[in-house]
């Protein structure tokens, strides 16, 4: 038990502290209604499930899964499920709260939820992952649903996992509701009710915000040098769309290695390497392998953290040379790291704006399923572009109105919408 406790402490990320500090600060700046502030300071529901699964070797392992539902004033809870050793109640809470702000800021009819399973999926076979996923879905039972709480992909989860969730959920309900339940999750594969473009939606949105950032400076992304932490779905698709803008990927870091090439790294070659090497960039021949501790201090214009939370901290923020940090990940910058960046004049495109393309894509998939339609990728990308651009403009205008930074103004836009809803609707009974 000692070892398990030590492992947990090491994995703990402390993201809940960060999200609450951000919330308290924004609530002070805008003068948020005291009652609404109390409501939003708490999560509505926290579901923890322990469930057994038979492994390939015949032994039984008991897994722990989480689903935290923070707030549903604006619509059903919405947010991803991650499979990672850092998943615990603290991180599920923090990530659920960020989802409430993100969906509100994007103008979607959703609240915020998040969850996952505390595992490293690399340690399990595909068959085991299927059984773990199906059993987790079964354990969540009626706590999720297309009009109640709609999970989606997040760190280490993908379209295949979403298909297993949709199938398990639908198969355990009445057959008459099978197709009415398809949208219990988003991010599904195309053949299982998925949306063309959902895979690239988050990375695309990151680049839309970076283009808007560059345009405000009367610049473009052409020739800009950038580094990406994490080369999963968000890191790869961001790099793919950055290449289309003529930007140059000079550094990449993931759990398997840290790469640098001043002449540029080809994202398509790198993803092919990662796909063939157990989803790790380590050992890629098209770049030099460098000390992981030097990553954030690499010479570049743009930093895109697209992995886990609390990566830019007091330990490394001072070394950052870039002009802007585009938060593809959720909560990648902690409060101390952020203060140092602001002091240095480094701009931050905050996570709840920067990575909102994913949940906007999810919303389109959910609408598509509800209407039993299939939308064209061009329409999907156009809608994501419009929604993020609108949110970006509100964030910039609100920052001017309150003379504050973009993170705080993004919170203010999100909180104002929630405050208005509570004021108009009142509190039952
Ligand atoms: N996991 C993604 C996020 O953090 C997407 C959530 C969703 O599509 O519901 O925004």
GROMACS .gro file of C-alpha atoms and ligand atoms in nm:
model
  439
    1UNK     CA    1   0.000   0.000   0.000
    2UNK     CA    2   0.293   0.227   0.075
    3UNK     CA    3   0.410   0.207  -0.289
    4UNK     CA    4   0.062   0.277  -0.422
    5UNK     CA    5   0.037   0.588  -0.201
    6UNK     CA    6   0.376   0.711  -0.322
    7UNK     CA    7   0.276   0.657  -0.685
    8UNK     CA    8  -0.043   0.854  -0.636
    9UNK     CA    9   0.139   1.145  -0.476
   10UNK     CA   10   0.385   1.155  -0.765
   11UNK     CA   11   0.104   1.151  -1.022
   12UNK     CA   12  -0.104   1.415  -0.851
   13UNK     CA   13  -0.113   1.727  -1.062
   14UNK     CA   14  -0.284   1.983  -0.843
   15UNK     CA   15  -0.494   2.120  -1.128
   16UNK     CA   16  -0.797   2.183  -0.907
   17UNK     CA   17  -0.602   2.448  -0.716
   18UNK     CA   18  -0.512   2.621  -1.042
   19UNK     CA   19  -0.865   2.626  -1.187
   20UNK     CA   20  -1.005   2.763  -0.861
   21UNK     CA   21  -0.741   3.037  -0.846
   22UNK     CA   22  -0.830   3.138  -1.202
   23UNK     CA   23  -1.203   3.134  -1.119
   24UNK     CA   24  -1.168   3.336  -0.797
   25UNK     CA   25  -0.958   3.597  -0.974
   26UNK     CA   26  -1.203   3.640  -1.264
   27UNK     CA   27  -1.503   3.645  -1.027
   28UNK     CA   28  -1.335   3.929  -0.832
   29UNK     CA   29  -1.248   4.129  -1.144
   30UNK     CA   30  -1.602   4.110  -1.288
   31UNK     CA   31  -1.786   4.123  -0.954
   32UNK     CA   32  -1.970   3.795  -1.011
   33UNK     CA   33  -2.303   3.760  -0.829
   34UNK     CA   34  -2.233   3.608  -0.485
   35UNK     CA   35  -2.495   3.332  -0.516
   36UNK     CA   36  -2.377   3.225  -0.862
   37UNK     CA   37  -2.022   3.227  -0.731
   38UNK     CA   38  -2.120   2.986  -0.455
   39UNK     CA   39  -2.294   2.752  -0.700
   40UNK     CA   40  -2.003   2.747  -0.945
   41UNK     CA   41  -1.747   2.690  -0.668
   42UNK     CA   42  -1.883   2.338  -0.623
   43UNK     CA   43  -1.920   2.041  -0.853
   44UNK     CA   44  -2.279   1.909  -0.884
   45UNK     CA   45  -2.201   1.534  -0.884
   46UNK     CA   46  -1.891   1.321  -0.844
   47UNK     CA   47  -1.917   0.958  -0.948
   48UNK     CA   48  -1.639   0.714  -0.855
   49UNK     CA   49  -1.672   0.352  -0.968
   50UNK     CA   50  -1.459   0.045  -0.899
   51UNK     CA   51  -1.516  -0.238  -1.143
   52UNK     CA   52  -1.352  -0.576  -1.213
   53UNK     CA   53  -1.219  -0.691  -1.551
   54UNK     CA   54  -1.073  -1.026  -1.649
   55UNK     CA   55  -0.731  -0.976  -1.813
   56UNK     CA   56  -0.590  -1.185  -2.099
   57UNK     CA   57  -0.391  -1.407  -1.859
   58UNK     CA   58  -0.710  -1.496  -1.666
   59UNK     CA   59  -0.637  -1.281  -1.360
   60UNK     CA   60  -0.884  -1.021  -1.238
   61UNK     CA   61  -0.795  -0.655  -1.191
   62UNK     CA   62  -1.016  -0.393  -1.027
   63UNK     CA   63  -1.006  -0.051  -1.193
   64UNK     CA   64  -1.111   0.292  -1.066
   65UNK     CA   65  -1.307   0.525  -1.294
   66UNK     CA   66  -1.433   0.879  -1.241
   67UNK     CA   67  -1.695   1.110  -1.382
   68UNK     CA   68  -1.730   1.454  -1.232
   69UNK     CA   69  -2.028   1.668  -1.338
   70UNK     CA   70  -1.953   2.027  -1.248
   71UNK     CA   71  -2.246   2.230  -1.375
   72UNK     CA   72  -2.539   2.191  -1.616
   73UNK     CA   73  -2.703   2.532  -1.610
   74UNK     CA   74  -2.656   2.572  -1.987
   75UNK     CA   75  -2.723   2.213  -2.099
   76UNK     CA   76  -2.611   1.851  -2.053
   77UNK     CA   77  -2.269   1.791  -1.896
   78UNK     CA   78  -2.006   1.761  -2.169
   79UNK     CA   79  -1.641   1.666  -2.168
   80UNK     CA   80  -1.385   1.396  -2.230
   81UNK     CA   81  -1.270   1.077  -2.066
   82UNK     CA   82  -0.895   1.026  -2.027
   83UNK     CA   83  -0.704   0.705  -1.963
   84UNK     CA   84  -0.393   0.805  -1.774
   85UNK     CA   85  -0.212   0.731  -1.444
   86UNK     CA   86  -0.271   1.095  -1.336
   87UNK     CA   87  -0.652   1.055  -1.340
   88UNK     CA   88  -0.787   1.109  -0.989
   89UNK     CA   89  -1.070   1.302  -0.829
   90UNK     CA   90  -0.867   1.625  -0.819
   91UNK     CA   91  -0.788   1.622  -1.190
   92UNK     CA   92  -1.140   1.509  -1.289
   93UNK     CA   93  -1.286   1.799  -1.088
   94UNK     CA   94  -1.050   2.055  -1.238
   95UNK     CA   95  -1.105   1.933  -1.593
   96UNK     CA   96  -1.484   1.924  -1.547
   97UNK     CA   97  -1.479   2.284  -1.428
   98UNK     CA   98  -1.270   2.394  -1.727
   99UNK     CA   99  -1.530   2.229  -1.951
  100UNK     CA  100  -1.809   2.443  -1.799
  101UNK     CA  101  -1.615   2.758  -1.886
  102UNK     CA  102  -1.518   2.625  -2.229
  103UNK     CA  103  -1.869   2.534  -2.344
  104UNK     CA  104  -2.011   2.859  -2.208
  105UNK     CA  105  -1.743   3.067  -2.382
  106UNK     CA  106  -1.804   2.884  -2.713
  107UNK     CA  107  -2.178   2.957  -2.685
  108UNK     CA  108  -2.273   2.586  -2.679
  109UNK     CA  109  -2.583   2.443  -2.505
  110UNK     CA  110  -2.371   2.238  -2.264
  111UNK     CA  111  -2.239   2.227  -1.912
  112UNK     CA  112  -1.909   2.074  -1.800
  113UNK     CA  113  -1.804   1.722  -1.705
  114UNK     CA  114  -1.489   1.513  -1.719
  115UNK     CA  115  -1.361   1.177  -1.610
  116UNK     CA  116  -1.157   0.878  -1.697
  117UNK     CA  117  -0.977   0.576  -1.566
  118UNK     CA  118  -0.654   0.572  -1.370
  119UNK     CA  119  -0.452   0.349  -1.606
  120UNK     CA  120  -0.168   0.355  -1.853
  121UNK     CA  121  -0.338   0.207  -2.160
  122UNK     CA  122   0.001   0.102  -2.300
  123UNK     CA  123   0.003  -0.177  -2.039
  124UNK     CA  124  -0.312  -0.342  -2.179
  125UNK     CA  125  -0.398  -0.532  -2.496
  126UNK     CA  126  -0.670  -0.407  -2.730
  127UNK     CA  127  -0.904  -0.676  -2.603
  128UNK     CA  128  -0.840  -0.575  -2.243
  129UNK     CA  129  -0.899  -0.208  -2.326
  130UNK     CA  130  -1.230  -0.299  -2.486
  131UNK     CA  131  -1.342  -0.493  -2.177
  132UNK     CA  132  -1.221  -0.214  -1.944
  133UNK     CA  133  -1.409   0.047  -2.149
  134UNK     CA  134  -1.730  -0.154  -2.173
  135UNK     CA  135  -1.728  -0.238  -1.805
  136UNK     CA  136  -1.660   0.127  -1.712
  137UNK     CA  137  -1.955   0.235  -1.930
  138UNK     CA  138  -2.175  -0.025  -1.763
  139UNK     CA  139  -2.063   0.095  -1.419
  140UNK     CA  140  -2.150   0.456  -1.508
  141UNK     CA  141  -2.499   0.332  -1.602
  142UNK     CA  142  -2.764   0.601  -1.616
  143UNK     CA  143  -2.523   0.868  -1.497
  144UNK     CA  144  -2.445   0.936  -1.864
  145UNK     CA  145  -2.688   0.983  -2.153
  146UNK     CA  146  -2.739   1.192  -2.469
  147UNK     CA  147  -2.939   1.458  -2.282
  148UNK     CA  148  -2.764   1.418  -1.947
  149UNK     CA  149  -2.388   1.379  -1.980
  150UNK     CA  150  -2.200   1.322  -2.305
  151UNK     CA  151  -1.839   1.198  -2.286
  152UNK     CA  152  -1.583   1.240  -2.565
  153UNK     CA  153  -1.217   1.159  -2.637
  154UNK     CA  154  -0.940   1.314  -2.429
  155UNK     CA  155  -0.582   1.209  -2.340
  156UNK     CA  156  -0.521   0.848  -2.456
  157UNK     CA  157  -0.880   0.784  -2.564
  158UNK     CA  158  -0.992   0.776  -2.926
  159UNK     CA  159  -1.273   0.705  -3.171
  160UNK     CA  160  -1.253   0.329  -3.112
  161UNK     CA  161  -1.305   0.374  -2.738
  162UNK     CA  162  -1.601   0.606  -2.806
  163UNK     CA  163  -1.755   0.340  -3.034
  164UNK     CA  164  -1.732   0.081  -2.753
  165UNK     CA  165  -1.898   0.325  -2.512
  166UNK     CA  166  -2.180   0.405  -2.755
  167UNK     CA  167  -2.234   0.037  -2.830
  168UNK     CA  168  -2.231  -0.069  -2.464
  169UNK     CA  169  -2.462   0.211  -2.356
  170UNK     CA  170  -2.709   0.147  -2.641
  171UNK     CA  171  -2.697  -0.230  -2.591
  172UNK     CA  172  -2.785  -0.202  -2.223
  173UNK     CA  173  -3.091   0.019  -2.286
  174UNK     CA  174  -3.419  -0.085  -2.440
  175UNK     CA  175  -3.376  -0.193  -2.808
  176UNK     CA  176  -3.638   0.065  -2.903
  177UNK     CA  177  -3.402   0.347  -2.798
  178UNK     CA  178  -3.086   0.205  -2.957
  179UNK     CA  179  -3.050   0.466  -3.229
  180UNK     CA  180  -3.185   0.745  -3.012
  181UNK     CA  181  -2.882   0.690  -2.789
  182UNK     CA  182  -2.603   0.711  -3.047
  183UNK     CA  183  -2.511   1.059  -2.929
  184UNK     CA  184  -2.435   0.946  -2.572
  185UNK     CA  185  -2.074   1.007  -2.677
  186UNK     CA  186  -1.906   1.218  -2.944
  187UNK     CA  187  -1.579   1.156  -3.124
  188UNK     CA  188  -1.706   0.825  -3.263
  189UNK     CA  189  -1.564   0.664  -3.580
  190UNK     CA  190  -1.744   0.756  -3.903
  191UNK     CA  191  -1.914   0.417  -3.935
  192UNK     CA  192  -2.053   0.443  -3.583
  193UNK     CA  193  -2.218   0.784  -3.621
  194UNK     CA  194  -1.902   0.994  -3.606
  195UNK     CA  195  -1.843   1.331  -3.768
  196UNK     CA  196  -1.609   1.398  -4.057
  197UNK     CA  197  -1.355   1.640  -3.912
  198UNK     CA  198  -1.402   1.566  -3.541
  199UNK     CA  199  -1.055   1.405  -3.533
  200UNK     CA  200  -0.884   1.728  -3.643
  201UNK     CA  201  -1.121   1.974  -3.476
  202UNK     CA  202  -0.909   2.063  -3.172
  203UNK     CA  203  -0.584   2.112  -3.366
  204UNK     CA  204  -0.766   2.312  -3.631
  205UNK     CA  205  -0.911   2.539  -3.362
  206UNK     CA  206  -0.565   2.593  -3.207
  207UNK     CA  207  -0.440   2.718  -3.545
  208UNK     CA  208  -0.749   2.939  -3.597
  209UNK     CA  209  -0.668   3.114  -3.267
  210UNK     CA  210  -0.298   3.144  -3.357
  211UNK     CA  211  -0.387   3.298  -3.694
  212UNK     CA  212  -0.613   3.547  -3.518
  213UNK     CA  213  -0.329   3.624  -3.275
  214UNK     CA  214  -0.086   3.683  -3.563
  215UNK     CA  215  -0.335   3.899  -3.756
  216UNK     CA  216  -0.376   4.128  -3.457
  217UNK     CA  217  -0.001   4.193  -3.484
  218UNK     CA  218  -0.028   4.248  -3.860
  219UNK     CA  219   0.174   3.932  -3.908
  220UNK     CA  220   0.107   3.583  -4.043
  221UNK     CA  221   0.215   3.236  -3.933
  222UNK     CA  222   0.436   3.199  -4.242
  223UNK     CA  223   0.792   3.123  -4.128
  224UNK     CA  224   0.704   3.132  -3.757
  225UNK     CA  225   0.898   2.870  -3.555
  226UNK     CA  226   0.702   2.672  -3.301
  227UNK     CA  227   0.740   2.384  -3.055
  228UNK     CA  228   0.476   2.131  -2.948
  229UNK     CA  229   0.459   1.934  -2.625
  230UNK     CA  230   0.260   1.614  -2.682
  231UNK     CA  231   0.218   1.454  -3.022
  232UNK     CA  232  -0.120   1.290  -2.975
  233UNK     CA  233  -0.435   1.403  -3.151
  234UNK     CA  234  -0.401   1.772  -3.060
  235UNK     CA  235  -0.025   1.802  -3.113
  236UNK     CA  236  -0.031   1.626  -3.448
  237UNK     CA  237  -0.331   1.805  -3.601
  238UNK     CA  238  -0.206   2.143  -3.479
  239UNK     CA  239   0.126   2.073  -3.656
  240UNK     CA  240  -0.058   1.954  -3.968
  241UNK     CA  241  -0.253   2.282  -3.995
  242UNK     CA  242   0.050   2.491  -3.895
  243UNK     CA  243   0.241   2.338  -4.188
  244UNK     CA  244  -0.039   2.457  -4.419
  245UNK     CA  245   0.023   2.811  -4.288
  246UNK     CA  246   0.395   2.781  -4.360
  247UNK     CA  247   0.500   2.765  -3.992
  248UNK     CA  248   0.806   2.556  -3.898
  249UNK     CA  249   0.799   2.287  -3.630
  250UNK     CA  250   1.140   2.303  -3.457
  251UNK     CA  251   1.081   2.102  -3.137
  252UNK     CA  252   0.855   1.824  -3.013
  253UNK     CA  253   0.836   1.654  -2.676
  254UNK     CA  254   0.640   1.356  -2.552
  255UNK     CA  255   0.685   1.098  -2.278
  256UNK     CA  256   0.916   0.900  -2.509
  257UNK     CA  257   1.159   1.172  -2.616
  258UNK     CA  258   1.244   1.538  -2.684
  259UNK     CA  259   1.337   1.637  -3.039
  260UNK     CA  260   1.491   1.948  -3.195
  261UNK     CA  261   1.567   2.046  -3.552
  262UNK     CA  262   1.627   2.414  -3.633
  263UNK     CA  263   1.565   2.331  -4.000
  264UNK     CA  264   1.216   2.195  -3.928
  265UNK     CA  265   1.050   1.864  -3.849
  266UNK     CA  266   0.795   1.719  -4.094
  267UNK     CA  267   0.476   1.649  -3.892
  268UNK     CA  268   0.359   1.382  -4.139
  269UNK     CA  269   0.687   1.189  -4.112
  270UNK     CA  270   0.681   1.226  -3.735
  271UNK     CA  271   0.326   1.092  -3.695
  272UNK     CA  272   0.414   0.796  -3.919
  273UNK     CA  273   0.711   0.726  -3.689
  274UNK     CA  274   0.501   0.765  -3.374
  275UNK     CA  275   0.224   0.540  -3.507
  276UNK     CA  276   0.484   0.271  -3.579
  277UNK     CA  277   0.656   0.308  -3.239
  278UNK     CA  278   0.383   0.262  -2.980
  279UNK     CA  279   0.276   0.626  -3.009
  280UNK     CA  280   0.609   0.778  -2.913
  281UNK     CA  281   0.825   1.034  -3.098
  282UNK     CA  282   1.142   0.890  -2.936
  283UNK     CA  283   1.403   0.764  -3.184
  284UNK     CA  284   1.280   0.979  -3.477
  285UNK     CA  285   1.567   1.015  -3.724
  286UNK     CA  286   1.465   1.355  -3.865
  287UNK     CA  287   1.575   1.549  -3.554
  288UNK     CA  288   1.831   1.558  -3.276
  289UNK     CA  289   1.736   1.415  -2.935
  290UNK     CA  290   1.788   1.674  -2.662
  291UNK     CA  291   1.762   1.699  -2.282
  292UNK     CA  292   1.390   1.712  -2.188
  293UNK     CA  293   1.463   1.984  -1.929
  294UNK     CA  294   1.568   2.228  -2.206
  295UNK     CA  295   1.250   2.191  -2.412
  296UNK     CA  296   1.049   2.498  -2.316
  297UNK     CA  297   1.359   2.719  -2.346
  298UNK     CA  298   1.407   2.634  -2.716
  299UNK     CA  299   1.441   2.933  -2.947
  300UNK     CA  300   1.102   2.980  -3.116
  301UNK     CA  301   0.807   3.218  -3.165
  302UNK     CA  302   0.522   2.997  -3.044
  303UNK     CA  303   0.489   2.730  -2.773
  304UNK     CA  304   0.199   2.484  -2.798
  305UNK     CA  305   0.160   2.270  -2.485
  306UNK     CA  306  -0.069   1.988  -2.604
  307UNK     CA  307  -0.020   1.722  -2.337
  308UNK     CA  308  -0.101   1.733  -1.966
  309UNK     CA  309  -0.169   1.999  -1.703
  310UNK     CA  310   0.080   2.204  -1.498
  311UNK     CA  311   0.367   2.181  -1.746
  312UNK     CA  312   0.464   2.550  -1.754
  313UNK     CA  313   0.551   2.638  -1.396
  314UNK     CA  314   0.791   2.847  -1.185
  315UNK     CA  315   1.057   2.589  -1.284
  316UNK     CA  316   1.062   2.666  -1.656
  317UNK     CA  317   0.849   2.973  -1.736
  318UNK     CA  318   1.139   3.220  -1.706
  319UNK     CA  319   1.328   3.034  -1.980
  320UNK     CA  320   1.050   3.059  -2.241
  321UNK     CA  321   1.164   3.266  -2.540
  322UNK     CA  322   0.843   3.250  -2.743
  323UNK     CA  323   0.605   3.545  -2.788
  324UNK     CA  324   0.293   3.340  -2.727
  325UNK     CA  325   0.178   3.022  -2.554
  326UNK     CA  326  -0.120   2.858  -2.728
  327UNK     CA  327  -0.277   2.621  -2.476
  328UNK     CA  328  -0.379   2.312  -2.674
  329UNK     CA  329  -0.386   2.113  -2.348
  330UNK     CA  330  -0.618   2.179  -2.056
  331UNK     CA  331  -0.451   2.363  -1.769
  332UNK     CA  332  -0.092   2.346  -1.899
  333UNK     CA  333   0.015   2.666  -1.720
  334UNK     CA  334  -0.002   2.692  -1.342
  335UNK     CA  335  -0.060   3.016  -1.153
  336UNK     CA  336   0.308   3.083  -1.074
  337UNK     CA  337   0.415   2.997  -1.431
  338UNK     CA  338   0.152   3.233  -1.567
  339UNK     CA  339   0.264   3.524  -1.346
  340UNK     CA  340   0.621   3.483  -1.478
  341UNK     CA  341   0.503   3.473  -1.841
  342UNK     CA  342   0.297   3.791  -1.793
  343UNK     CA  343   0.594   3.964  -1.633
  344UNK     CA  344   0.801   3.875  -1.941
  345UNK     CA  345   0.527   3.996  -2.178
  346UNK     CA  346   0.456   3.648  -2.319
  347UNK     CA  347   0.094   3.634  -2.441
  348UNK     CA  348  -0.127   3.335  -2.356
  349UNK     CA  349  -0.416   3.207  -2.568
  350UNK     CA  350  -0.603   3.039  -2.282
  351UNK     CA  351  -0.704   2.673  -2.300
  352UNK     CA  352  -1.079   2.734  -2.272
  353UNK     CA  353  -1.056   2.934  -2.596
  354UNK     CA  354  -0.754   2.779  -2.769
  355UNK     CA  355  -0.860   2.413  -2.755
  356UNK     CA  356  -1.237   2.465  -2.783
  357UNK     CA  357  -1.245   2.340  -3.144
  358UNK     CA  358  -1.276   1.986  -3.008
  359UNK     CA  359  -1.593   2.038  -2.813
  360UNK     CA  360  -1.737   2.254  -3.092
  361UNK     CA  361  -1.677   1.957  -3.325
  362UNK     CA  362  -1.848   1.736  -3.067
  363UNK     CA  363  -2.149   1.964  -3.064
  364UNK     CA  364  -2.177   1.935  -3.443
  365UNK     CA  365  -2.154   1.555  -3.418
  366UNK     CA  366  -2.425   1.554  -3.149
  367UNK     CA  367  -2.654   1.771  -3.367
  368UNK     CA  368  -2.583   1.547  -3.668
  369UNK     CA  369  -2.685   1.238  -3.466
  370UNK     CA  370  -2.995   1.404  -3.322
  371UNK     CA  371  -3.111   1.495  -3.672
  372UNK     CA  372  -2.998   1.163  -3.827
  373UNK     CA  373  -2.792   1.354  -4.084
  374UNK     CA  374  -2.436   1.340  -4.220
  375UNK     CA  375  -2.261   1.671  -4.264
  376UNK     CA  376  -1.981   1.752  -4.508
  377UNK     CA  377  -1.636   1.826  -4.371
  378UNK     CA  378  -1.635   2.173  -4.533
  379UNK     CA  379  -1.948   2.272  -4.341
  380UNK     CA  380  -1.800   2.132  -4.018
  381UNK     CA  381  -1.472   2.321  -4.048
  382UNK     CA  382  -1.656   2.642  -4.139
  383UNK     CA  383  -1.877   2.616  -3.830
  384UNK     CA  384  -1.576   2.551  -3.603
  385UNK     CA  385  -1.398   2.849  -3.757
  386UNK     CA  386  -1.698   3.077  -3.704
  387UNK     CA  387  -1.760   2.977  -3.344
  388UNK     CA  388  -1.395   3.008  -3.235
  389UNK     CA  389  -1.351   3.338  -3.417
  390UNK     CA  390  -1.659   3.479  -3.244
  391UNK     CA  391  -1.529   3.364  -2.905
  392UNK     CA  392  -1.183   3.508  -2.980
  393UNK     CA  393  -1.333   3.848  -3.062
  394UNK     CA  394  -1.541   3.848  -2.740
  395UNK     CA  395  -1.230   3.759  -2.537
  396UNK     CA  396  -1.029   4.044  -2.692
  397UNK     CA  397  -1.313   4.297  -2.649
  398UNK     CA  398  -1.378   4.192  -2.290
  399UNK     CA  399  -1.005   4.214  -2.210
  400UNK     CA  400  -1.018   4.576  -2.331
  401UNK     CA  401  -1.336   4.648  -2.137
  402UNK     CA  402  -1.186   4.523  -1.808
  403UNK     CA  403  -0.825   4.611  -1.890
  404UNK     CA  404  -0.725   4.255  -1.813
  405UNK     CA  405  -0.549   3.955  -1.966
  406UNK     CA  406  -0.708   3.707  -2.209
  407UNK     CA  407  -0.749   3.426  -1.956
  408UNK     CA  408  -0.940   3.648  -1.717
  409UNK     CA  409  -1.152   3.794  -1.997
  410UNK     CA  410  -1.229   3.446  -2.134
  411UNK     CA  411  -1.355   3.355  -1.786
  412UNK     CA  412  -1.560   3.675  -1.770
  413UNK     CA  413  -1.734   3.599  -2.102
  414UNK     CA  414  -1.809   3.244  -1.982
  415UNK     CA  415  -1.921   3.351  -1.633
  416UNK     CA  416  -2.143   3.633  -1.760
  417UNK     CA  417  -2.342   3.386  -1.968
  418UNK     CA  418  -2.387   3.154  -1.668
  419UNK     CA  419  -2.477   3.444  -1.440
  420UNK     CA  420  -2.743   3.566  -1.686
  421UNK     CA  421  -2.895   3.217  -1.708
  422UNK     CA  422  -2.918   3.182  -1.330
  423UNK     CA  423  -3.065   3.532  -1.294
  424UNK     CA  424  -3.330   3.476  -1.559
  425UNK     CA  425  -3.424   3.125  -1.459
  426UNK     CA  426  -3.394   3.145  -1.082
  427UNK     CA  427  -3.322   2.859  -0.845
  428UNK     CA  428  -3.567   2.572  -0.797
  429UNK     CA  429  -3.789   2.558  -0.588
  430LIG     N1  430  -1.162   1.639  -2.434
  430LIG     C1  431  -1.187   1.756  -2.514
  430LIG     C2  432  -1.171   1.882  -2.431
  430LIG     O1  433  -1.105   1.881  -2.330
  430LIG     C3  434  -1.318   1.749  -2.589
  430LIG     C4  435  -1.440   1.741  -2.503
  430LIG     C5  436  -1.567   1.712  -2.581
  430LIG     O2  437  -1.563   1.712  -2.704
  430LIG     O3  438  -1.669   1.694  -2.518
  430LIG     O4  439  -1.220   1.985  -2.465
   0.00000   0.00000   0.00000
